[in-house]
PDB file of C-alpha atoms in Angstrom:
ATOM      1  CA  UNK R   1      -4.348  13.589  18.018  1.00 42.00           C
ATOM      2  CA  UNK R   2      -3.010  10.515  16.296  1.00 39.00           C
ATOM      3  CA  UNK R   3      -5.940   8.395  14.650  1.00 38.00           C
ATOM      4  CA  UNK R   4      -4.974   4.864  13.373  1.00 39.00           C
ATOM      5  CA  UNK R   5      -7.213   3.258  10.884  1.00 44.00           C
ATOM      6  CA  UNK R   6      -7.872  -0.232  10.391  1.00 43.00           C
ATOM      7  CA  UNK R   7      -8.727  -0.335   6.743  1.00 43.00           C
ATOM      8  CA  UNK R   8      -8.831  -3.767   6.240  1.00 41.00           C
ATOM      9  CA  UNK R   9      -9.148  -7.304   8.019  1.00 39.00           C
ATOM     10  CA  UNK R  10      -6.420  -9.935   9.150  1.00 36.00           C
ATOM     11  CA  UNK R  11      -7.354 -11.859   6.081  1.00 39.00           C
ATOM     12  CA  UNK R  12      -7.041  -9.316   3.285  1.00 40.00           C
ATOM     13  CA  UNK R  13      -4.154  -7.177   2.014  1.00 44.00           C
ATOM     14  CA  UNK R  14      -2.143  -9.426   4.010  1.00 42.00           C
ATOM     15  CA  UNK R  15      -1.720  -7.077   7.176  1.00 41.00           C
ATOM     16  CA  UNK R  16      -3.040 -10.015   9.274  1.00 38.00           C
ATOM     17  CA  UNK R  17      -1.654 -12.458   7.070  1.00 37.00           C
ATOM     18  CA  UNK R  18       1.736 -14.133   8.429  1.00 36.00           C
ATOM     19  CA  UNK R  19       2.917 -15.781   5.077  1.00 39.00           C
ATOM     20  CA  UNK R  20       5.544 -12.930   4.938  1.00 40.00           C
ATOM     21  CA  UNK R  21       6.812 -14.079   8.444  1.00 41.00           C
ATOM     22  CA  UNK R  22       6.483 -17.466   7.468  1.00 41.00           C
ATOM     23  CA  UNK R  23       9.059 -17.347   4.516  1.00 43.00           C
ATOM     24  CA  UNK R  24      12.389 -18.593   5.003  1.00 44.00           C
ATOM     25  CA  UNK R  25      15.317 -16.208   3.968  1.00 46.00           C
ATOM     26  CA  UNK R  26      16.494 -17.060   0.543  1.00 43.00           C
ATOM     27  CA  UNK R  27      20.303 -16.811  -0.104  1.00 41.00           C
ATOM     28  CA  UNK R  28      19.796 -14.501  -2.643  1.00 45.00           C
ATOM     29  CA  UNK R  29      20.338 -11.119  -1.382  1.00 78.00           C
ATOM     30  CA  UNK R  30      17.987  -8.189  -3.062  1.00 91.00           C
ATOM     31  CA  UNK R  31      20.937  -5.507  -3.700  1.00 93.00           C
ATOM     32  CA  UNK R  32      19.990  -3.870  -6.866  1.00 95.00           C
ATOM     33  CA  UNK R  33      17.507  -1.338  -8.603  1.00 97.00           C
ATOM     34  CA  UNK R  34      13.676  -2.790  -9.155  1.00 98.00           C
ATOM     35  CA  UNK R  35      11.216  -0.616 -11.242  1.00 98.00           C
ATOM     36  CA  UNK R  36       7.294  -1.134 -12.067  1.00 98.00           C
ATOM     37  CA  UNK R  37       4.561   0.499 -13.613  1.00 98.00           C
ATOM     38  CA  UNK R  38       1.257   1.799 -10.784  1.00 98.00           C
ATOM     39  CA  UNK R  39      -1.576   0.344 -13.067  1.00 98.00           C
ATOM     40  CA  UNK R  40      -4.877   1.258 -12.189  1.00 97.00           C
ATOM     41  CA  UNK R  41      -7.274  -0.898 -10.934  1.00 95.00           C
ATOM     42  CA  UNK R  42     -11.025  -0.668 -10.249  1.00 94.00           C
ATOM     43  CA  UNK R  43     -11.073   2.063 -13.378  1.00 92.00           C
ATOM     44  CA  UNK R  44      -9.715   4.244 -10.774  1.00 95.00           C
ATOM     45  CA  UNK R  45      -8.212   6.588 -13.419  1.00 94.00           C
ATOM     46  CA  UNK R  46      -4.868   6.887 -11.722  1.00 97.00           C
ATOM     47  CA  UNK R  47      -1.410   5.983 -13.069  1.00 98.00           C
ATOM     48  CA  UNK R  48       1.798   5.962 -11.767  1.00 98.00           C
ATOM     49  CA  UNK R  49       5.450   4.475 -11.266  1.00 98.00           C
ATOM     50  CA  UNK R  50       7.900   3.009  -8.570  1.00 98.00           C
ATOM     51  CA  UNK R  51      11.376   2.930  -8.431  1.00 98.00           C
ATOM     52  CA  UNK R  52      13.566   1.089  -5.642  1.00 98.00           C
ATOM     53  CA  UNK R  53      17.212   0.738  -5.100  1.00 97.00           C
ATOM     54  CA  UNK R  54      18.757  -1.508  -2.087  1.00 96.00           C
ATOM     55  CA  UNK R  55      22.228  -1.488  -1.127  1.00 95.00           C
ATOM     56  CA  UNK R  56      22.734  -3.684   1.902  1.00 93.00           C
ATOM     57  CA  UNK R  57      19.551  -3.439   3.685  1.00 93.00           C
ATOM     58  CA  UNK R  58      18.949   0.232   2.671  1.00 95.00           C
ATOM     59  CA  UNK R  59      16.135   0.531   0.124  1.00 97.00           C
ATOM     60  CA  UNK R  60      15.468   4.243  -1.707  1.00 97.00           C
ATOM     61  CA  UNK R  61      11.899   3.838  -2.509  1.00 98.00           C
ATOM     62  CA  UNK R  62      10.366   6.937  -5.106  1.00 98.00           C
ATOM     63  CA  UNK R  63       6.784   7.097  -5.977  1.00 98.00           C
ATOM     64  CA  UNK R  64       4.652   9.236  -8.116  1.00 98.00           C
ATOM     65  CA  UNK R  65       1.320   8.675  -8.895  1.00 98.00           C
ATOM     66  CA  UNK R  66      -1.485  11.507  -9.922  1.00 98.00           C
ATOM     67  CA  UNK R  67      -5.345  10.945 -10.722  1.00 97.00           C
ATOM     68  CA  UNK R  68      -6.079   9.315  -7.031  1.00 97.00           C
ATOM     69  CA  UNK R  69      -9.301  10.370  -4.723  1.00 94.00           C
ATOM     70  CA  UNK R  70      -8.669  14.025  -3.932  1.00 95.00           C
ATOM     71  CA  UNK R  71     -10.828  14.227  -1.731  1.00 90.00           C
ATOM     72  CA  UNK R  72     -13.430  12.560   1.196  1.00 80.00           C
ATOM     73  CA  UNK R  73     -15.837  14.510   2.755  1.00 77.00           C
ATOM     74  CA  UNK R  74     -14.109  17.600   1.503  1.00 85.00           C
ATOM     75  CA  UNK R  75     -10.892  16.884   3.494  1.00 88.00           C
ATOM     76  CA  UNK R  76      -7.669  15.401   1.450  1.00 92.00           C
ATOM     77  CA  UNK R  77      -8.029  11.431   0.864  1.00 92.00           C
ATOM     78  CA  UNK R  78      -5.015   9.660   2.645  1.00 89.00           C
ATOM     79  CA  UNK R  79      -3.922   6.503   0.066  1.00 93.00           C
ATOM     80  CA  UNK R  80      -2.196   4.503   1.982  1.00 89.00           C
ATOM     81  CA  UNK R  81       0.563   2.593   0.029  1.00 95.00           C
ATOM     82  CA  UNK R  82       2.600  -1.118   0.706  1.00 95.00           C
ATOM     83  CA  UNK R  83       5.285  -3.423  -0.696  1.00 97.00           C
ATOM     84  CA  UNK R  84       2.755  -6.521  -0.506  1.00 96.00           C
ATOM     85  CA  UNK R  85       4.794  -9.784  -0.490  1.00 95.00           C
ATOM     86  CA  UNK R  86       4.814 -13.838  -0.086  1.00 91.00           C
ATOM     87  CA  UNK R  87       1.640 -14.693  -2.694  1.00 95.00           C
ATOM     88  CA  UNK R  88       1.711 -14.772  -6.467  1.00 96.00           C
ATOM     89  CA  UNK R  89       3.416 -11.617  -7.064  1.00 97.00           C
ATOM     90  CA  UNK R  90       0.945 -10.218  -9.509  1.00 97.00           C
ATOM     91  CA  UNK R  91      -1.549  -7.276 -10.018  1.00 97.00           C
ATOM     92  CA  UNK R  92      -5.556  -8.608  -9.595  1.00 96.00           C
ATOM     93  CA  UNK R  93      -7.198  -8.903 -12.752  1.00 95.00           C
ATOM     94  CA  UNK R  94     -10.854  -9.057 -12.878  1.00 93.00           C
ATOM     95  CA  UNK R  95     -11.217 -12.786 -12.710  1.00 95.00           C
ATOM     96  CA  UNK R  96     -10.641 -12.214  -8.878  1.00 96.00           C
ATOM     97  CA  UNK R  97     -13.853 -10.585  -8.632  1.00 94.00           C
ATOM     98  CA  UNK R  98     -15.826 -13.156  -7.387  1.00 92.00           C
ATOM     99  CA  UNK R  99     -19.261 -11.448  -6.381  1.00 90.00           C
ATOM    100  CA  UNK R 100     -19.356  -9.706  -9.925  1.00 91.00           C
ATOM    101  CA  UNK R 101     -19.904  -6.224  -8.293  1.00 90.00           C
ATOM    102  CA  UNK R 102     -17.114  -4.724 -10.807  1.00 91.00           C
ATOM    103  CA  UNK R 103     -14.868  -4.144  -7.922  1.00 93.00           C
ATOM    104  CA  UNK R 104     -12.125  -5.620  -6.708  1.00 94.00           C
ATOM    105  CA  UNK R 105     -12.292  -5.576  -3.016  1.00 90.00           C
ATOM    106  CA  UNK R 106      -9.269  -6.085  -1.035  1.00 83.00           C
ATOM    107  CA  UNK R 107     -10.430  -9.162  -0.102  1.00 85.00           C
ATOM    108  CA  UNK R 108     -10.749 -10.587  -3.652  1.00 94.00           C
ATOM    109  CA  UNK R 109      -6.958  -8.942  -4.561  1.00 95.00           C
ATOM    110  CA  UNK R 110      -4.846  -9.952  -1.573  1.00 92.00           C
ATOM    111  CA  UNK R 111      -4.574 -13.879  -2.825  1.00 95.00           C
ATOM    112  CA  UNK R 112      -2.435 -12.082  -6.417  1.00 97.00           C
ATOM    113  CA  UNK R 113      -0.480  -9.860  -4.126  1.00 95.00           C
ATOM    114  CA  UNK R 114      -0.271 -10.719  -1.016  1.00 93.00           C
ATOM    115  CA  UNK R 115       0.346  -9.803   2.629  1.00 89.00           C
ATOM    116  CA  UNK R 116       2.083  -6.381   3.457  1.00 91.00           C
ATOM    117  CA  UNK R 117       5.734  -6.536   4.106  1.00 95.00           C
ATOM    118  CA  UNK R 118       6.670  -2.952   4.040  1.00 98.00           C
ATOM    119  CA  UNK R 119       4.555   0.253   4.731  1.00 96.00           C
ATOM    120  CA  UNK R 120       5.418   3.377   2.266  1.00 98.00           C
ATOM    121  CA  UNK R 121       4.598   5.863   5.218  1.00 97.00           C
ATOM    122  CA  UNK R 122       5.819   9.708   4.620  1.00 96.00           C
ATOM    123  CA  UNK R 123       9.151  10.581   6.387  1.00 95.00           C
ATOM    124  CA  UNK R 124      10.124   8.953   9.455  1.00 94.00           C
ATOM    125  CA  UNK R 125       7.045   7.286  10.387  1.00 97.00           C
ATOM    126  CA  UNK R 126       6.904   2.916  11.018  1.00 96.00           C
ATOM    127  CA  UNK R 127       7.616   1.161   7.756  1.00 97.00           C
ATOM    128  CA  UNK R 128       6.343  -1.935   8.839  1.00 96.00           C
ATOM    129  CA  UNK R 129       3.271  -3.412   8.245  1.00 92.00           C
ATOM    130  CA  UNK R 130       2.035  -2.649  11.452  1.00 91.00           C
ATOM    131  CA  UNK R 131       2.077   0.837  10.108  1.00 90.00           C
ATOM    132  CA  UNK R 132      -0.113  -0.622   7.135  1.00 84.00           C
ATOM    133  CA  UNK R 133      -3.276   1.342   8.322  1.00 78.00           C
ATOM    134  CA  UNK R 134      -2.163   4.446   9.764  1.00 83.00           C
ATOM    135  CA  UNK R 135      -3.959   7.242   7.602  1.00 81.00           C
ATOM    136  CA  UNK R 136      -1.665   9.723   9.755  1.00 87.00           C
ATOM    137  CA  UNK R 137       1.530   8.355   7.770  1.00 93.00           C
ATOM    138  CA  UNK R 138       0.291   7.901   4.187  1.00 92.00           C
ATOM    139  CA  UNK R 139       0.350  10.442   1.522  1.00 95.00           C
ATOM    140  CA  UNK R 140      -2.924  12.098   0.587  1.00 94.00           C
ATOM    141  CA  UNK R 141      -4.658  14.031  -2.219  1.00 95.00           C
ATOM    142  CA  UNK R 142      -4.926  13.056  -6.449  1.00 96.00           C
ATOM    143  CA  UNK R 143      -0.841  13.413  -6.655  1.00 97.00           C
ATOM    144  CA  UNK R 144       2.053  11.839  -4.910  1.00 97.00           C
ATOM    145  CA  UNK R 145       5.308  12.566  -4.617  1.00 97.00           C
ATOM    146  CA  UNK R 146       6.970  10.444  -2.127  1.00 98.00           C
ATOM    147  CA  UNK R 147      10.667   9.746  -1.993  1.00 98.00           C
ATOM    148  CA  UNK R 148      12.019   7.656   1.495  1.00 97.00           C
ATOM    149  CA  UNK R 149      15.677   5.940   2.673  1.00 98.00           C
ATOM    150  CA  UNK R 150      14.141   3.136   5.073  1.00 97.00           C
ATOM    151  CA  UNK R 151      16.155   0.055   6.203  1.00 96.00           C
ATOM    152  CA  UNK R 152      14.351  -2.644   4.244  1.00 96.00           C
ATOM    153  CA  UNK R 153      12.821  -6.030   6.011  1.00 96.00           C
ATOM    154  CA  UNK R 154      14.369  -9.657   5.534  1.00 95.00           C
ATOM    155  CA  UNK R 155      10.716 -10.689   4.097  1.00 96.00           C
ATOM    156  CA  UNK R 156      10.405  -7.510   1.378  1.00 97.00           C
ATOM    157  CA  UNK R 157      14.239  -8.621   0.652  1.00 96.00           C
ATOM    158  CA  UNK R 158      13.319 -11.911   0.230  1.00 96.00           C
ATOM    159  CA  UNK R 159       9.832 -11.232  -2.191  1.00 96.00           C
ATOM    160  CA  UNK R 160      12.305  -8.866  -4.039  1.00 96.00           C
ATOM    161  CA  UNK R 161      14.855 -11.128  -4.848  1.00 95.00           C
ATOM    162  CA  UNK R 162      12.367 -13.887  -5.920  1.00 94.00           C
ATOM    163  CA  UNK R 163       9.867 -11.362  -7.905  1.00 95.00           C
ATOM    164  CA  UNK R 164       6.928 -11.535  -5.770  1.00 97.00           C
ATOM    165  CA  UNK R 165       7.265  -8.205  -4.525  1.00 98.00           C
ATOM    166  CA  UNK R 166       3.678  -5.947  -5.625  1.00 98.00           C
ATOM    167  CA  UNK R 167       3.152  -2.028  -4.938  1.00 98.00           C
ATOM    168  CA  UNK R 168      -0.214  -1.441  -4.509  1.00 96.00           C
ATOM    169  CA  UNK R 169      -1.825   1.939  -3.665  1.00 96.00           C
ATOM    170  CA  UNK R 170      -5.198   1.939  -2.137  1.00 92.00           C
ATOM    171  CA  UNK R 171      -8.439   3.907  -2.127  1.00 92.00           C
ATOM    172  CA  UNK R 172     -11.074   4.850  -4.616  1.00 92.00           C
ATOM    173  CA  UNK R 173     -13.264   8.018  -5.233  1.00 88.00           C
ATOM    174  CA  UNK R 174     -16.791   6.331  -3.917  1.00 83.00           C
ATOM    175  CA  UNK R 175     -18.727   9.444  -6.541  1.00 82.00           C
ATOM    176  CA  UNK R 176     -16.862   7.643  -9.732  1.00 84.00           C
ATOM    177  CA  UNK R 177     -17.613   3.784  -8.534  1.00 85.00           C
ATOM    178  CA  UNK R 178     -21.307   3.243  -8.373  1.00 82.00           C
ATOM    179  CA  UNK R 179     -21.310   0.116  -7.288  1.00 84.00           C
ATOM    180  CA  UNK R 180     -18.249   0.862  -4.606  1.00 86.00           C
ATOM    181  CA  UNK R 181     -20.468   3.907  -3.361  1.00 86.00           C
ATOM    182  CA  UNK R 182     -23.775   2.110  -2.890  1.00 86.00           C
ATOM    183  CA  UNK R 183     -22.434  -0.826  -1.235  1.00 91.00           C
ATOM    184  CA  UNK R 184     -20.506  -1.434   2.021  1.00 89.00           C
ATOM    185  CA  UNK R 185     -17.043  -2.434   2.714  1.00 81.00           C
ATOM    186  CA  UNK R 186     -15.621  -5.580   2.762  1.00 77.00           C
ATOM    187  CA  UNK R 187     -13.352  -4.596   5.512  1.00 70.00           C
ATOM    188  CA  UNK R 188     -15.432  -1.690   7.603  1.00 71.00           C
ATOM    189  CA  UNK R 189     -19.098  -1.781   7.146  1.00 82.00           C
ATOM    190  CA  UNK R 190     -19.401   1.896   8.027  1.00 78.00           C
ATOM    191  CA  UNK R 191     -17.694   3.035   4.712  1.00 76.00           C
ATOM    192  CA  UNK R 192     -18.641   2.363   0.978  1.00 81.00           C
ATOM    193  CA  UNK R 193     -16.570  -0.231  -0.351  1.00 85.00           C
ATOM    194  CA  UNK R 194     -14.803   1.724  -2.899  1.00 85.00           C
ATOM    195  CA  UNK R 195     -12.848   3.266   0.191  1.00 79.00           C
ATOM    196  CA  UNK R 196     -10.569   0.247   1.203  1.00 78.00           C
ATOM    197  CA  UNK R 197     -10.053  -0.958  -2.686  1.00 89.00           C
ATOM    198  CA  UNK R 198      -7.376  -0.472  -4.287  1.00 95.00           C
ATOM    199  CA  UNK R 199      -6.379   1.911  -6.810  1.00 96.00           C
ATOM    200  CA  UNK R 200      -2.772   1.135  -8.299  1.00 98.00           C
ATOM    201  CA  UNK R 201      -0.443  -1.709  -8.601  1.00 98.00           C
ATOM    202  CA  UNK R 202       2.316  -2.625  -9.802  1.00 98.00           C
ATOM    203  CA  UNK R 203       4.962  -5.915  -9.662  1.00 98.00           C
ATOM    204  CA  UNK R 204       8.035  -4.840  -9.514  1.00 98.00           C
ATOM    205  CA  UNK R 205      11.151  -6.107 -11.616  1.00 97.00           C
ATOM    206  CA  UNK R 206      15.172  -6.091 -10.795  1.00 95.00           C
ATOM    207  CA  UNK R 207      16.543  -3.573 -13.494  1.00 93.00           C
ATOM    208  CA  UNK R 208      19.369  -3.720 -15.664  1.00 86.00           C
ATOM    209  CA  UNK R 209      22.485  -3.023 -13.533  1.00 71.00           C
ATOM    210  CA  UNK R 210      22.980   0.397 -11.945  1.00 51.00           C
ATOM    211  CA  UNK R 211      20.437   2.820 -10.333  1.00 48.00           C
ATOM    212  CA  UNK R 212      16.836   3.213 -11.756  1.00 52.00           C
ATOM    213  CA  UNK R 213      16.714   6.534 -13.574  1.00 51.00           C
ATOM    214  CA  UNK R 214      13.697   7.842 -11.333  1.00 44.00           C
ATOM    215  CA  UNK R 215      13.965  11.602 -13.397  1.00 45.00           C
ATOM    216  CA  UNK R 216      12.948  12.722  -9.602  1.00 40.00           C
ATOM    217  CA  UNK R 217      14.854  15.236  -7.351  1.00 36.00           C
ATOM    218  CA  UNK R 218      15.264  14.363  -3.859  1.00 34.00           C
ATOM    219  CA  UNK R 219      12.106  15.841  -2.355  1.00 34.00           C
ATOM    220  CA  UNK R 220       9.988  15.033   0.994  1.00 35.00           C
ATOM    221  CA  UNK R 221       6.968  12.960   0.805  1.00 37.00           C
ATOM    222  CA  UNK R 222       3.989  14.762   0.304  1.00 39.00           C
ATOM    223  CA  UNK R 223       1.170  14.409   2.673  1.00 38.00           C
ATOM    224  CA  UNK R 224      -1.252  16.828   1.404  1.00 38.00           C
ATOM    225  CA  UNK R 225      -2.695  18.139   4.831  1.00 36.00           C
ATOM    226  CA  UNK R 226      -3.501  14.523   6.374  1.00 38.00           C
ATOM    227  CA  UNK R 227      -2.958  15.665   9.659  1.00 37.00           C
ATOM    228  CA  UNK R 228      -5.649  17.980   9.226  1.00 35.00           C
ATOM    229  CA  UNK R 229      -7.962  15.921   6.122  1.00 37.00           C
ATOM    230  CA  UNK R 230      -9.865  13.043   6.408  1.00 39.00           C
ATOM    231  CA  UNK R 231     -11.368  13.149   9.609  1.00 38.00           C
ATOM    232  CA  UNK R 232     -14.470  11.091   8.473  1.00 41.00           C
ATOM    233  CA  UNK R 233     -12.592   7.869   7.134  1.00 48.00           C
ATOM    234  CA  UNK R 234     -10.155   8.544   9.756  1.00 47.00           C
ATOM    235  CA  UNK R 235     -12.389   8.271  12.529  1.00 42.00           C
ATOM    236  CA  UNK R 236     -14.782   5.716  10.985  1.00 41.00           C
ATOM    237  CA  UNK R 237     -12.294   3.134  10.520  1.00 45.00           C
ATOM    238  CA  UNK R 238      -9.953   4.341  14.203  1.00 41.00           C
ATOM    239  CA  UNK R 239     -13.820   3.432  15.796  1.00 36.00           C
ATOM    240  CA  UNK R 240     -13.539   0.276  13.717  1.00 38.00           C
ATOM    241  CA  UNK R 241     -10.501  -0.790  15.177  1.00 36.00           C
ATOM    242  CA  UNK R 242     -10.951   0.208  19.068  1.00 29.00           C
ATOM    243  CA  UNK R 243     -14.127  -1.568  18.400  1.00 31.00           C
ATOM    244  CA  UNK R 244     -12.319  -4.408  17.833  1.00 32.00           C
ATOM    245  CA  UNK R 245     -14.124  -5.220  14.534  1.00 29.00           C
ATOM    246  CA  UNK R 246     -10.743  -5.277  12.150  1.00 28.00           C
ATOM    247  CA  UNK R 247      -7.533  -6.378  14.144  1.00 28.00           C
ATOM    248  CA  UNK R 248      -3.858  -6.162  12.659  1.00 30.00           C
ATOM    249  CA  UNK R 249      -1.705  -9.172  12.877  1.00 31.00           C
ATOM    250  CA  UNK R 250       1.467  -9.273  13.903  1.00 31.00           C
ATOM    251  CA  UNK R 251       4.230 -10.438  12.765  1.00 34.00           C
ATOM    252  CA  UNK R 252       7.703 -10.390  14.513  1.00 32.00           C
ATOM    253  CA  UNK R 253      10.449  -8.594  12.490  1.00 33.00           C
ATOM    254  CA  UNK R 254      13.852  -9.540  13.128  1.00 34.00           C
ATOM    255  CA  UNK R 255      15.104  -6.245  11.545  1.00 36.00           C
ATOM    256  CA  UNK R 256      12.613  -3.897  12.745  1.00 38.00           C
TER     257      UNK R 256
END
């Protein structure tokens, strides 16, 4: 049974925002090779790196990342994973925290990075941001592996070619955030907060001409047993969102 989660609100993380769809199409077009660097955030203790080429509208995005929430509940932690564009292009610092909890919510982080433009969903699954909450799609478990040939959107074109485009990779263990466990979500009240915050990010950078050396075979993206795994954040947040609490906006896609 599919279950769709809605793992944050119209204002954060940018899946309700429309200043993606509100961008006009720069001349520029984004063919070439962009690279960054998954920082953690939140003291997550994850790292990782992105690597994207785009010739034409064809993008070849490969992702690694290891040290992420293994698990929730006992059942493998889905992270799901964007190309946020059309705000400041940059990774949240701490300065964004404006409660002083020690977290960065995804409320406090989606004015550096913006709204989503593309989803990284596993294999042939939406890549739009309508997709942006689907635990089904993303990858799960502490490691991923995730290599994809998408057609890429005018908007994440556009935040390429003017450097605004951020990676960001979201959800935190709640037993190694205190104050995420204890407290509520910004986004779903039902889960602790460290559940929708994010965990990695990265702005990503055109590279010197020719393909990014990604030192990665061609392999599959790893889901790590979501169709089976979390069932409790899965259902929490799919409850949240027939519920009506959390709603995704739309935004039309000419080239989806």
């Amino acid at each position: 049974m599919k279950r769709k989660a809605m793992m944050m609100a119209a204002p954060v993380l940018g899946l309700g925002l429309a200043l993606a769809g509100a961008m006009p199409a720069m001349a520029d077009h984004a063919m070439g090779s962009y690279a960054a660097t998954l920082n953690q955030i939140n003291n997550s203790g994850a790292s990782g790196e992105v690597w994207i080429d785009v010739e034409g509208s064809t993008a070849t995005v490969t992702l690694n990342a290891s040290g992420l929430a293994e698990t929730f509940n006992g059942a493998a932690y889905p992270h799901v994973q964007h190309i946020h564009v059309g705000a400041q292009g940059v990774c949240p610092g701490t300065e964004v925290d404006a409660n002083g909890d020690g977290i960065i919510s995804t409320t406090e982080g989606a004015g550096s990075y913006g709204g989503i433009g593309t989803t990284l969903s596993v294999g042939g699954a939406d890549k739009s941001p309508n997709a942006g909450v689907d635990v089904t799609v993303a990858p799960s478990g502490s490691t991923i592996t995730y290599k994809e040939t998408f057609e890429l959107n005018q908007e994440t074109q556009d935040s390429l070619a003017n450097g605004t485009a951020v990676v960001v990779v979201h959800g935190l263990d709640p037993a190694t955030q205190p104050a995420g466990a204890t407290a509520p979500s910004d986004l779903v009240p039902e889960l602790p907060l460290a559940a929708t915050s994010p965990a990695l990010c990265g702005t990503l950078a055109m590279q010197p001409a020719g393909h990014a050396d990604t030192g990665v075979a061609p392999v599959g993206s790893t889901t790590g047993g979501v169709e089976n795994g979390m069932l409790a954040l899965g259902g929490v947040l799919g409850a949240a969102a027939l519920g009506g609490a959390f709603v995704l906006g739309r935004r039309s896609t000419a080239t989806r």
